[in-house]
Coordinates of C-alpha atoms in Angstrom, one line a residue:
Chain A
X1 CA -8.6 2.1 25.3
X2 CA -12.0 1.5 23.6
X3 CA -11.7 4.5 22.0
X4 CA -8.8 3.9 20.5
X5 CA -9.3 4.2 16.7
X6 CA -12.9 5.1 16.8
X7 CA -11.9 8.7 17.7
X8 CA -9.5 10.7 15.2
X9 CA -6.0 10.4 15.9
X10 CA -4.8 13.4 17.4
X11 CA -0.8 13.8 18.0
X12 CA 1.5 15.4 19.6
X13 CA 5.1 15.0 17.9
X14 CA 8.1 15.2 20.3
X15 CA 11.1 14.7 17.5
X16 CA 11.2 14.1 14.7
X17 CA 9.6 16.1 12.4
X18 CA 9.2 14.0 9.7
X19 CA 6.6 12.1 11.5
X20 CA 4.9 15.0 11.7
X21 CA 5.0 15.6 7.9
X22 CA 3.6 12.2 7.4
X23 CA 0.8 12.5 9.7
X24 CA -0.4 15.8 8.5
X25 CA -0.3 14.1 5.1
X26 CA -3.1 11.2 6.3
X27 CA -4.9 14.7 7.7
X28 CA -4.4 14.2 11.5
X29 CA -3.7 17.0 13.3
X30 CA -0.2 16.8 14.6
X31 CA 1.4 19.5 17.6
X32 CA 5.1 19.2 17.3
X33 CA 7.2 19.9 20.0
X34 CA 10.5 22.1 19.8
X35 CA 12.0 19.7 22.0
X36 CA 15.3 20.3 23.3
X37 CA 17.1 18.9 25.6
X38 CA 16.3 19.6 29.4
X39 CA 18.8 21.6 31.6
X40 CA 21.0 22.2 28.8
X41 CA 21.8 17.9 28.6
X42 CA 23.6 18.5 32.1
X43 CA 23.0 15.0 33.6
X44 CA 23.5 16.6 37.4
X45 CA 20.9 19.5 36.6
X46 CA 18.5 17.5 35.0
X47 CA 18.9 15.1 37.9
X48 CA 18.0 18.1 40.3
X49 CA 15.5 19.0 38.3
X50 CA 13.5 15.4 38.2
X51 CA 13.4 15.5 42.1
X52 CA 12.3 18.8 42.0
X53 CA 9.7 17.4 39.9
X54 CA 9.4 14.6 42.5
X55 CA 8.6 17.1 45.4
X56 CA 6.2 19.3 43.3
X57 CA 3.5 16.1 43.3
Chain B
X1 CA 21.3 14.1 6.2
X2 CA 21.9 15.2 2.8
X3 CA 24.8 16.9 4.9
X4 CA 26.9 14.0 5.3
X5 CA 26.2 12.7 1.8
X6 CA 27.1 15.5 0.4
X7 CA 30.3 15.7 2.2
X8 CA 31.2 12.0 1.3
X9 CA 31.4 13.0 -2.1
X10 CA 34.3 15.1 -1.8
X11 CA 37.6 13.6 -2.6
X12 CA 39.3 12.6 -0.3
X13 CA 36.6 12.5 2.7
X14 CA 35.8 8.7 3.2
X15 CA 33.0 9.3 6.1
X16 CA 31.1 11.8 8.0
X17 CA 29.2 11.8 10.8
X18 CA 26.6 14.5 12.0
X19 CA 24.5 13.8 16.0
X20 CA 23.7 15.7 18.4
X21 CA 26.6 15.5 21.3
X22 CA 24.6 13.8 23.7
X23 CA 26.8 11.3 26.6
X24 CA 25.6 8.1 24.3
X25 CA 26.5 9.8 20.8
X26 CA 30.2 10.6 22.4
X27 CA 30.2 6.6 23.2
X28 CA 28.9 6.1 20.0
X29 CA 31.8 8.2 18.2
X30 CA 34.7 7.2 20.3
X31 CA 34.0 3.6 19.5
X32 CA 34.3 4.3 16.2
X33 CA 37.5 6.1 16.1
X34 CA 36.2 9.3 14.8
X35 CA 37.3 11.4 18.0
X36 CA 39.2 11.3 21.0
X37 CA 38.2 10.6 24.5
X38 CA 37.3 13.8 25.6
X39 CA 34.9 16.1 23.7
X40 CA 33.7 19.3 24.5
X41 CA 30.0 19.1 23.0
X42 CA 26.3 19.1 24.7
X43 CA 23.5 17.5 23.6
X44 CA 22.4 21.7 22.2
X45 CA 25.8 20.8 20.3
X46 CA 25.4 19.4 16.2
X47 CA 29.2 17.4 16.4
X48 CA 30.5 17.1 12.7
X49 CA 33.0 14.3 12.3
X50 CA 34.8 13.8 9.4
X51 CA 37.4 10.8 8.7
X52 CA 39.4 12.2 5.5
X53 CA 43.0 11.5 3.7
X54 CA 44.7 14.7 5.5
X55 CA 43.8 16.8 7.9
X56 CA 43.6 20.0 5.8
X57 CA 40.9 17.8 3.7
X58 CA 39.0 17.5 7.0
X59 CA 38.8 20.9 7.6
X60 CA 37.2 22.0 4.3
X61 CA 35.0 19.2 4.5
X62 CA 34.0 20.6 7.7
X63 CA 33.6 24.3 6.1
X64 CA 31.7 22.8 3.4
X65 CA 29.4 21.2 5.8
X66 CA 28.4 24.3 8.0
X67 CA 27.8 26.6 4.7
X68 CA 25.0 23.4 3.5
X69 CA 24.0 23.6 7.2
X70 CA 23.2 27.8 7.3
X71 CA 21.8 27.2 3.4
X72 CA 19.1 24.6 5.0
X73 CA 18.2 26.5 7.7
X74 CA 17.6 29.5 5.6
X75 CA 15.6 27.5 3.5
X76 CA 13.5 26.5 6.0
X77 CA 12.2 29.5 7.4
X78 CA 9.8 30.3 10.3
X79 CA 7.7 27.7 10.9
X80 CA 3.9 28.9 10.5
X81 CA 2.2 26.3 13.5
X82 CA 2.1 27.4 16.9
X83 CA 5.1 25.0 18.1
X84 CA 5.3 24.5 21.6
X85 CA 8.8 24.1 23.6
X86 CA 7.6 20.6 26.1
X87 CA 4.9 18.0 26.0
X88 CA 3.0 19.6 29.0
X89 CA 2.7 23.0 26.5
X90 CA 1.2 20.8 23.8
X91 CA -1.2 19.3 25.7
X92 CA -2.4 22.6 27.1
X93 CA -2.7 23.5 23.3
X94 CA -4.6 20.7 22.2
X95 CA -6.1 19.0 25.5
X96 CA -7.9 16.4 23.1
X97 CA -4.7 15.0 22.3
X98 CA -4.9 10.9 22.5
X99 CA -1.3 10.1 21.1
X100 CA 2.5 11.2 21.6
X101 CA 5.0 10.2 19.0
X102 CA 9.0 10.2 20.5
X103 CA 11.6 10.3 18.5
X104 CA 14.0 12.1 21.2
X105 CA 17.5 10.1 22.4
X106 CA 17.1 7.3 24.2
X107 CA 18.4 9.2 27.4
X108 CA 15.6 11.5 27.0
X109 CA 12.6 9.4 25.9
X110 CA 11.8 7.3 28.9
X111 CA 10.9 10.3 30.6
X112 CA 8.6 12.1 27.9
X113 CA 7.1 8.8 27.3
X114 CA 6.6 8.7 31.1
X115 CA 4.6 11.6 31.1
X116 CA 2.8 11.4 27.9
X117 CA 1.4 8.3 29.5
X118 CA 0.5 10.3 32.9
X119 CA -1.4 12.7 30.4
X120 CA -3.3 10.5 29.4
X121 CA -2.0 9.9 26.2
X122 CA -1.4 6.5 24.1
X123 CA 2.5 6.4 23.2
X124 CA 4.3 5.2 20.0
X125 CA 8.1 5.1 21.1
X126 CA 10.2 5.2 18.2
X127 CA 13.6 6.2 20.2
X128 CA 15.6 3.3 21.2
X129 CA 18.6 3.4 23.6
X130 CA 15.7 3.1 26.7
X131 CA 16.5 0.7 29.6
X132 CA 15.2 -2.4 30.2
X133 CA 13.9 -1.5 33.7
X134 CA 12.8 2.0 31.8
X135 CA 10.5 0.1 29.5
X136 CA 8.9 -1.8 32.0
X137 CA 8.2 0.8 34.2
X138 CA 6.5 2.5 31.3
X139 CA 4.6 -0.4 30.0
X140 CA 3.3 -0.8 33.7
X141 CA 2.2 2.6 33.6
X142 CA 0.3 2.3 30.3
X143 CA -1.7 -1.0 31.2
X144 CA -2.6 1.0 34.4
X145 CA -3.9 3.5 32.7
X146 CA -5.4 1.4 29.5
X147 CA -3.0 3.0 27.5
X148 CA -0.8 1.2 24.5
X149 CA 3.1 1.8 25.1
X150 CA 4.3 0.9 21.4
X151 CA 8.0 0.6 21.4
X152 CA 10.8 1.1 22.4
X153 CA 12.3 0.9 19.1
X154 CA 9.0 1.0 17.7
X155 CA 9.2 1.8 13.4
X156 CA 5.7 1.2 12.5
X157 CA 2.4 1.1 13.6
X158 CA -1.3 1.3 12.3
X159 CA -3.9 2.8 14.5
X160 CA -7.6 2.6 13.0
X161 CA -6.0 3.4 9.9
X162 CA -3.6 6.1 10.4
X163 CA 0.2 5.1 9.8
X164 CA 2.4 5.6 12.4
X165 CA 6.1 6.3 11.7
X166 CA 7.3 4.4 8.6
X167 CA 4.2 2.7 6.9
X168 CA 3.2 1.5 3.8
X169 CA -0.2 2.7 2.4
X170 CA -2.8 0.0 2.7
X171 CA -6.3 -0.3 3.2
X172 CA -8.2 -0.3 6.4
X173 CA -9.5 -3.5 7.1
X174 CA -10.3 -6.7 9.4
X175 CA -6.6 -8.0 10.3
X176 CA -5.3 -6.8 13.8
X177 CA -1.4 -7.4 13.8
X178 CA 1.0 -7.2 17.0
X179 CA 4.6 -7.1 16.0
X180 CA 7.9 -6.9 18.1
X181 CA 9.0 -5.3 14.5
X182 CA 8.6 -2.4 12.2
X183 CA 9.7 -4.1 9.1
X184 CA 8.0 -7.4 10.0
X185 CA 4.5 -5.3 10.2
X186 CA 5.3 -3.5 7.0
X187 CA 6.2 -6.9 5.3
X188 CA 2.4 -8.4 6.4
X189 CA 0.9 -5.3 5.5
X190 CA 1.4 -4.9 2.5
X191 CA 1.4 -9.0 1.9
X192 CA -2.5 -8.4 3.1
X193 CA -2.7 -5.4 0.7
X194 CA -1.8 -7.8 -2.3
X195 CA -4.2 -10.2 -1.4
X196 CA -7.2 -7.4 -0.9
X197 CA -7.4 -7.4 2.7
X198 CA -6.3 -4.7 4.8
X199 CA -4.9 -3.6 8.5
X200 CA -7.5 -2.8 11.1
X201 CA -4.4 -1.8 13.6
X202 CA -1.2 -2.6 13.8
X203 CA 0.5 -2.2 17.3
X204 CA 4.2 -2.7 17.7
X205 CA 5.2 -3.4 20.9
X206 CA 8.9 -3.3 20.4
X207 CA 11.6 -6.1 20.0
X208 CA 12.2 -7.1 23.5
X209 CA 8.5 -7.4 24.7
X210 CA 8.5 -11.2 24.9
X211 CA 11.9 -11.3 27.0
X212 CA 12.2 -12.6 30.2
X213 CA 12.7 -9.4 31.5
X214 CA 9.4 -7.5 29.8
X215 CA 7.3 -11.1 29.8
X216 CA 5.0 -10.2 27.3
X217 CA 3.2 -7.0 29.1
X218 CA 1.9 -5.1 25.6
X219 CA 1.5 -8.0 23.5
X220 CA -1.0 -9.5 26.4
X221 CA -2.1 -5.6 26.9
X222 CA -2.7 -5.7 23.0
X223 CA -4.3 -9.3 22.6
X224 CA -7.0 -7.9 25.1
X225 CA -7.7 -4.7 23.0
X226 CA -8.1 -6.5 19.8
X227 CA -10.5 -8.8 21.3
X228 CA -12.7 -6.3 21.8
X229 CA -12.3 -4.7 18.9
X230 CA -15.2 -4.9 17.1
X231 CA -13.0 -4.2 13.5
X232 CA -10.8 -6.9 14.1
X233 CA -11.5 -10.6 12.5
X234 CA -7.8 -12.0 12.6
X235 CA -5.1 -11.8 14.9
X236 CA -1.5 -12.4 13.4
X237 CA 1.5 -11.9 16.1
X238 CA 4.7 -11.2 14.5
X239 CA 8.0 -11.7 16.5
X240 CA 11.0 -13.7 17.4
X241 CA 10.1 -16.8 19.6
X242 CA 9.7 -15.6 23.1
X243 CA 11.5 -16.3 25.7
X244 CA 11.2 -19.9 27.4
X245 CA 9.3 -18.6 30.8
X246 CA 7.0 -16.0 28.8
X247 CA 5.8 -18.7 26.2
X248 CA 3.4 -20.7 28.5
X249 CA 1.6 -17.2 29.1
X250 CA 1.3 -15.9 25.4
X251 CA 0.0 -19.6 24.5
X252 CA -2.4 -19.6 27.7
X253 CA -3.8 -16.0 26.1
X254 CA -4.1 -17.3 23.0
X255 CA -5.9 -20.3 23.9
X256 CA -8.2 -18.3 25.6
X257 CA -8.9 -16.0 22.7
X258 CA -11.6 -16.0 20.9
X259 CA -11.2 -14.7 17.2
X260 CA -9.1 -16.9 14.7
X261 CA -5.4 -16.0 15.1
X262 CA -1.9 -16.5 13.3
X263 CA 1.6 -17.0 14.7
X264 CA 4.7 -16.1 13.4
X265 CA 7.5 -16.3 15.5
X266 CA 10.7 -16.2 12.9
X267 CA 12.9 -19.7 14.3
X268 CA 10.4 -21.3 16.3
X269 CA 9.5 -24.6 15.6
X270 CA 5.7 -25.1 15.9
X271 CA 4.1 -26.6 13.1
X272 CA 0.5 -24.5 13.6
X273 CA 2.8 -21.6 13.3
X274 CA 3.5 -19.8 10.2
X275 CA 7.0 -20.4 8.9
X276 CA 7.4 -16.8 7.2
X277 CA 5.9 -13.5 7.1
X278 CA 4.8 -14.6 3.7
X279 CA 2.9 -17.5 5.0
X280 CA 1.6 -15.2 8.0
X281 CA 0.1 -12.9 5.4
X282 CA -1.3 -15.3 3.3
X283 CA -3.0 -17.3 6.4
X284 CA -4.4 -14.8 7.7
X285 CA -6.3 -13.6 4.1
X286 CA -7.1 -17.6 4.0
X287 CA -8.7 -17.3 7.3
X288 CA -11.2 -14.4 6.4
X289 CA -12.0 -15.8 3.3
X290 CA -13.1 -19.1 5.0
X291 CA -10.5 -21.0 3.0
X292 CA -7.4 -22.9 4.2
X293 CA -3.8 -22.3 3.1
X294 CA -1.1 -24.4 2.5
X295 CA 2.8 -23.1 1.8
X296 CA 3.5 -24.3 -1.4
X297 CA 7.1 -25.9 -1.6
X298 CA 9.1 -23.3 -3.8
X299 CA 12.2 -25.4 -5.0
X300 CA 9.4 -27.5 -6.9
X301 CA 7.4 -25.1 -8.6
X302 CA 7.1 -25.6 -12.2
X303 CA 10.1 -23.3 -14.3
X304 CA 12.1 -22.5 -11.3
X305 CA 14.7 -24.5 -12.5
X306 CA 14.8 -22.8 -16.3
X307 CA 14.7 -19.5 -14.7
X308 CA 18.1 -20.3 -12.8
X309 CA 19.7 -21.9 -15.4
X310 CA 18.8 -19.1 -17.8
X311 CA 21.0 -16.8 -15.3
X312 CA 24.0 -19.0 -14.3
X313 CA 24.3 -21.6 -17.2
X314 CA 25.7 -24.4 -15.9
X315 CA 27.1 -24.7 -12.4
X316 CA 29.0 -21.3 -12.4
X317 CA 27.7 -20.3 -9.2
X318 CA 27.6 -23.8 -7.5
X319 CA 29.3 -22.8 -4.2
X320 CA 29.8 -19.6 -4.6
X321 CA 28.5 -17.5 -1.6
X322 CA 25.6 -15.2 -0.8
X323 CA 25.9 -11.6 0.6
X324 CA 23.0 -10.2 1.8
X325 CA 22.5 -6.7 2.0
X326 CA 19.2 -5.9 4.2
X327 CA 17.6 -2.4 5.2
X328 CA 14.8 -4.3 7.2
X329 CA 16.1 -5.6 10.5
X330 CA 13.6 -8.7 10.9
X331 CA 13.9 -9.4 7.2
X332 CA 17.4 -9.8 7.3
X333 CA 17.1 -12.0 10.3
X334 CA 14.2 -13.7 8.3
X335 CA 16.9 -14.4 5.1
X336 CA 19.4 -15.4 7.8
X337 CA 16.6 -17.8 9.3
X338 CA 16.2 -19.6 5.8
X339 CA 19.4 -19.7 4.2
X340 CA 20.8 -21.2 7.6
X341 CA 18.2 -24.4 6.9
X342 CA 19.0 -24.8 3.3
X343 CA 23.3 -23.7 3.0
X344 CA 24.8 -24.3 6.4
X345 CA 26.6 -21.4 8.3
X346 CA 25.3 -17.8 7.8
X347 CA 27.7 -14.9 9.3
X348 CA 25.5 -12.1 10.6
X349 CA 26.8 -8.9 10.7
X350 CA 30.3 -10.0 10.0
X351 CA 33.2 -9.8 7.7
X352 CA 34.0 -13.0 7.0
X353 CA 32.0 -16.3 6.2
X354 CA 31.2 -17.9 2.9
X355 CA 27.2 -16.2 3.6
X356 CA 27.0 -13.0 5.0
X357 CA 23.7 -11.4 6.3
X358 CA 24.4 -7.4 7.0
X359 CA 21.5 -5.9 8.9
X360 CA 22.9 -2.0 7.8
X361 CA 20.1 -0.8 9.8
X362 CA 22.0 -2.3 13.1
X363 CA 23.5 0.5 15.0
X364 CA 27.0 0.1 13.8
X365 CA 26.1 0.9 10.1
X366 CA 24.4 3.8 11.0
X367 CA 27.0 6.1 13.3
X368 CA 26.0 9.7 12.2
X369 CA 24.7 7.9 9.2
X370 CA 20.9 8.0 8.0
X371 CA 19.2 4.4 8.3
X372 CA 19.2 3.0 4.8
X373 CA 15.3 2.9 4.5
X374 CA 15.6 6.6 4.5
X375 CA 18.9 6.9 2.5
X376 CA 20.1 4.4 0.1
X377 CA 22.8 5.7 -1.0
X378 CA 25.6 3.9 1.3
X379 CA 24.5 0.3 0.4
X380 CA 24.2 1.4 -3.1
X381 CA 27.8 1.7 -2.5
X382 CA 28.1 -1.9 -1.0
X383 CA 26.4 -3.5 -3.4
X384 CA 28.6 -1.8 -6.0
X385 CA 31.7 -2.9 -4.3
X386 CA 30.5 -6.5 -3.8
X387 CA 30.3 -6.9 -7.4
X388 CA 34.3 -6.9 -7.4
X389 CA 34.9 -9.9 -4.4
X390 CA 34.7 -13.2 -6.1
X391 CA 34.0 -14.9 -3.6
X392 CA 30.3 -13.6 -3.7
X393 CA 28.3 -15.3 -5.7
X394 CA 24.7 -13.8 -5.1
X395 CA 24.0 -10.6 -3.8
X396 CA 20.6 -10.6 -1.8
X397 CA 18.9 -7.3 -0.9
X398 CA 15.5 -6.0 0.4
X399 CA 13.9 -2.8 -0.7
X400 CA 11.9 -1.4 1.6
X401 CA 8.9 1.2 0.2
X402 CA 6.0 3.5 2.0
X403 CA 5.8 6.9 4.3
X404 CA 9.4 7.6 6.2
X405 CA 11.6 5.7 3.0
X406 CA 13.5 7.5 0.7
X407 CA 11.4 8.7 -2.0
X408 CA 13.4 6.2 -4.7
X409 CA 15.1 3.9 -2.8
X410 CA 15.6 1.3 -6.3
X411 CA 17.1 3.9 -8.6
X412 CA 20.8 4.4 -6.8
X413 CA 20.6 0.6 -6.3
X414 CA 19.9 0.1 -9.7
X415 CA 22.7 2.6 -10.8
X416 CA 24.8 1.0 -8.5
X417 CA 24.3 -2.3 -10.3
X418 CA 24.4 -1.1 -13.5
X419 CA 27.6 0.3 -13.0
X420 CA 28.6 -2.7 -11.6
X421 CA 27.7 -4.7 -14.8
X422 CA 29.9 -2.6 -16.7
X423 CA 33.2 -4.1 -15.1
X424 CA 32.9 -7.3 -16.4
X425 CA 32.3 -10.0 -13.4
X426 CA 29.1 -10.1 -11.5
X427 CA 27.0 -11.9 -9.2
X428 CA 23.2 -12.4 -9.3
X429 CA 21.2 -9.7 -7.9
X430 CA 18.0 -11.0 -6.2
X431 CA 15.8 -8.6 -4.5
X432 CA 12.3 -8.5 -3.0
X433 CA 10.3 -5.4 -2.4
X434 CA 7.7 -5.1 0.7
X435 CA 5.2 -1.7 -0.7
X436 CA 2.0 -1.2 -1.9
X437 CA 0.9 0.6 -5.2
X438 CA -0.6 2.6 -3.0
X439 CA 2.8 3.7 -1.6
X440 CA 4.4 7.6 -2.6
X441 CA 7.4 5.2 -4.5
X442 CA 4.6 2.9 -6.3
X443 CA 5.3 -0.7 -6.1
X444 CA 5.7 -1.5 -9.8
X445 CA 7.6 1.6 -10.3
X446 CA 10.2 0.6 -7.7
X447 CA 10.2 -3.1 -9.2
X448 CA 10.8 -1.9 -12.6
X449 CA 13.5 0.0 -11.9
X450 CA 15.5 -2.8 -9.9
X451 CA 14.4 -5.5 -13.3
X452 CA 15.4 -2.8 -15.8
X453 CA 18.9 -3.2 -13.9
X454 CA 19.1 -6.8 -14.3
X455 CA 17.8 -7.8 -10.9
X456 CA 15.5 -10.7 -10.3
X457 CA 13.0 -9.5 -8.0
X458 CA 11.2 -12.1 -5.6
X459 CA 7.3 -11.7 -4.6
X460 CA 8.5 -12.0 -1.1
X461 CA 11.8 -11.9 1.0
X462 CA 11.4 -15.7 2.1
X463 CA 11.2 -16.3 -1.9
X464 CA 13.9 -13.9 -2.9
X465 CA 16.0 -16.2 -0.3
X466 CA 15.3 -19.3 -1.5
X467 CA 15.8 -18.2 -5.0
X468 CA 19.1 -17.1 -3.8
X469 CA 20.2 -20.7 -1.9
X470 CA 19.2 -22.7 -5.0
X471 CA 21.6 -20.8 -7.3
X472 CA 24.5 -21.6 -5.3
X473 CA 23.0 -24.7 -4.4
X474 CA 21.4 -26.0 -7.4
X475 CA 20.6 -29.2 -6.5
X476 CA 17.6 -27.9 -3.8
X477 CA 15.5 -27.8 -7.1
X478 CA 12.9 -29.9 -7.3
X479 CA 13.8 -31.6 -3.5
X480 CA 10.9 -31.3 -1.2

């Protein structure tokens, strides 16, 4: 964590992208996400997903 | 959300509401009456709900709203950066990534935050709506790793400079602050601006870190990095008082620690602590400059009681009640805090009650409405409709400036009030503004603007409170 303010921030935005707007204003370099929500927002399939996600590691 | 303001102003429409339809959002809805109990939406779903005199009236409004909704999106057009679709995308785009921001429903965010942290990445969590147990596990994972979890719920932070989320523009500098609060940090911030010294970072750790059930992980995580932070003079912790079990462990740390350090945990009796976020400020400026400070006792300061009587001759207020009006969460709480001590009983987010707080940045104010940092439009409206109870005396408001707030968050208040004025009867209007000049709205701008309207604007929130008690309460002048 020592380098935490010595290096330039660099983000990555998952949301709102008015955060991002702010940041690139102060000139950090901000990647935003086009987040959406995973398996369609279908609780069961995101569920499956997740121990899919489990098994994978 | 120009969307639903917009649509409010049609006759007949008395709310609107636009979220995505995720499970919590259709909670969120059906407790407020706006639909039934079952609703055929996903969270890839934009619900429109619209509370209007007739049903026909409904339906337009709803017309109305998707033609403003295909006019944005054409305005918007293709975005020029290279935008990936998930977290793991971005970080394969810019591998020297070191922070994620998450903004994405609280159903969502625990796991993005989960593995932003296992990429290595420092996390400012602004989403709220994360469990308990969620939070935990993820500030686990983060002091694991050396990582800062800031949030959930997190507004605001500073790191090394940078403003995360909404900030106000001050100047880097030698004062570390931990704060459970956005608005709490902003306050402090800009306090240290005023008195020259500036923000070397600013972590917030979210409101529930000094629970029971978090005990204290990222404040103690934070203490440590600050410590060795060779930027960092002063400490100042913002906060409620923690919980019983977790206090003995943030006092042991702080005994332990070795640069100078201010407390200010709003309600807790300590007198080494600082009593207000004004106070916290203005310690921690005392500290670096080798001086010492002493609150000064504001019912006794010289004029106060000319100033008063100059707006309510006589006892015409003597009382009468106060309605506060708040945008910041923790400066609400703070008003609440201080008018309790010097009037009695303070509703809080209530109807009835002789004082009222309203914290209309508290989730039930905001259902498919923009917080009222960002908009101010629907407490411009409350403060224009308190003007016409009687039974409210004073009318006590915070403005809150700096990056994320509306770009003019005084002039519909000041409209508002003006209008107001113009019906005859009306209570005192005392305000206090937390900015910078520094900030996109500029502090004496925004201040001018709420005087030119009549409005007696406070240096600080604890002050505008005060100011508030002793005109209902005119005989706190001049007692210590």
């Amino acid at each position: 964590m020592k380098d935490l303010g010595r290096k330039p921030l660099r983000v990555v935005n998952v949301g709102l992208e008015i955060f991002a707007d702010e940041l690139k204003n102060q000139s950090v370099a901000v990647t935003q996400v086009r987040w959406r929500p995973p398996a369609g927002g279908k609780p069961h399939l995101l569920e499956i997903l997740e121990k899919l996600e489990e098994l994978d590691k | 959300m120009r969307l639903a303001r917009e649509i409010r102003k049609k006759p007949g429409v008395s709310e609107m509401a636009a979220l995505m339809g995720t499970p919590a959002n259709h909670e969120i809805l059906y407790q407020a009456g706006l639909t039934e109990d079952s609703l055929d939406a996903g969270p890839n779903d934009l619900v429109l709900a619209v509370e209007a005199d007739s049903g026909a009236l409904a339906l337009e409004a709803i017309e109305d709203a998707k033609v403003i909704l295909t006019q944005a999106r054409a305005a918007g057009g293709e975005a020029s950066d290279f935008s990936p679709s998930s977290l793991a995308g971005a970080l394969a785009a810019a591998p020297d990534s070191n922070l994620a921001m998450i903004s994405v429903p609280g159903a969502y965010a625990a796991k993005e935050a989960m593995d932003a942290l296992r990429g290595g990445l420092h996390v400012f969590l602004f989403s709220d709506n994360v469990s308990v147990d969620d939070e935990v596990a993820l500030k686990r994972e983060a002091i694991d790793r050396d990582l800062l979890l800031m949030g959930p719920d997190c507004g605001t932070a500073y790191i090394g400079g940078v403003g995360l989320g909404f900030t106000n523009v001050v100047k880097p500098g030698r004062v570390g602050c931990i704060a459970a609060s956005g608005t709490g940090l902003q306050a402090v911030a800009s306090q240290l601006d005023a008195l020259g010294e500036g923000i070397s970072h600013g972590i917030g750790v979210g409101g529930r870190d000094l629970s029971a059930e978090v005990g204290g992980l990222m404040t103690l995580h934070s203490l440590d990095f600050l410590a060795d932070d060779p930027d960092t003079e002063v400490v100042v912790l913002i906060s409620k008082p923690p919980d019983a079990d977790v206090l003995p462990e943030i006092e042991s740390a702080l005994k332990n620690f070795d640069k100078p350090h201010v407390v200010c945990f709003l309600g807790a009796e300590n007198p080494d602590w600082a009593e207000t976020l004004e106070d916290a400020g203005h310690a921690a400026a005392a500290i670096l400059k080798g001086e010492s400070y002493q609150p000064e006792n504001f019912f006794a300061q010289a004029g106060l009681r000319e100033r008063i009587a100059s707006l309510k001759p006589g006892d015409a207020l003597h009382g009468a009640g106060v309605l506060g009006l708040f945008s910041g969460g923790t400066l609400a709480h703070e008003s609440r805090l201080i008018l309790e001590d010097l009037l009695g009983d303070v509703s809080w987010n209530e109807e009835t009650g002789r004082h009222r707080i309203l914290d209309l940045g508290d989730d039930r104010y905001t259902v498919g409405k923009p917080h009222p940092m960002i908009d101010p439009e629907s407490r411009a409206d409350m403060l224009a409709a308190s003007a016409a109870d009687e039974h409210v005396g004073v009318v006590l408001f915070d403005l809150m400036l700096g990056r994320g707030s509306s770009p003019d968050p005084a002039g519909p208040l000041a409209r508002a009030i003006k209008e107001a004025g113009g019906k005859g009867r009306r209570p005192v209007f005392v305000a206090s503004v937390v900015g910078t000049a520094d900030d996109p709205q500029g502090l004496d701008a925004q201040v001018g603007i709420l005087e030119d309207a009549g409005v007696v604007v406070l240096p600080s929130n604890a002050q505008a409170a005060r100011f508030a008690a002793a005109l209902v309460k005119p005989e706190l002048l001049g007692v210590g």
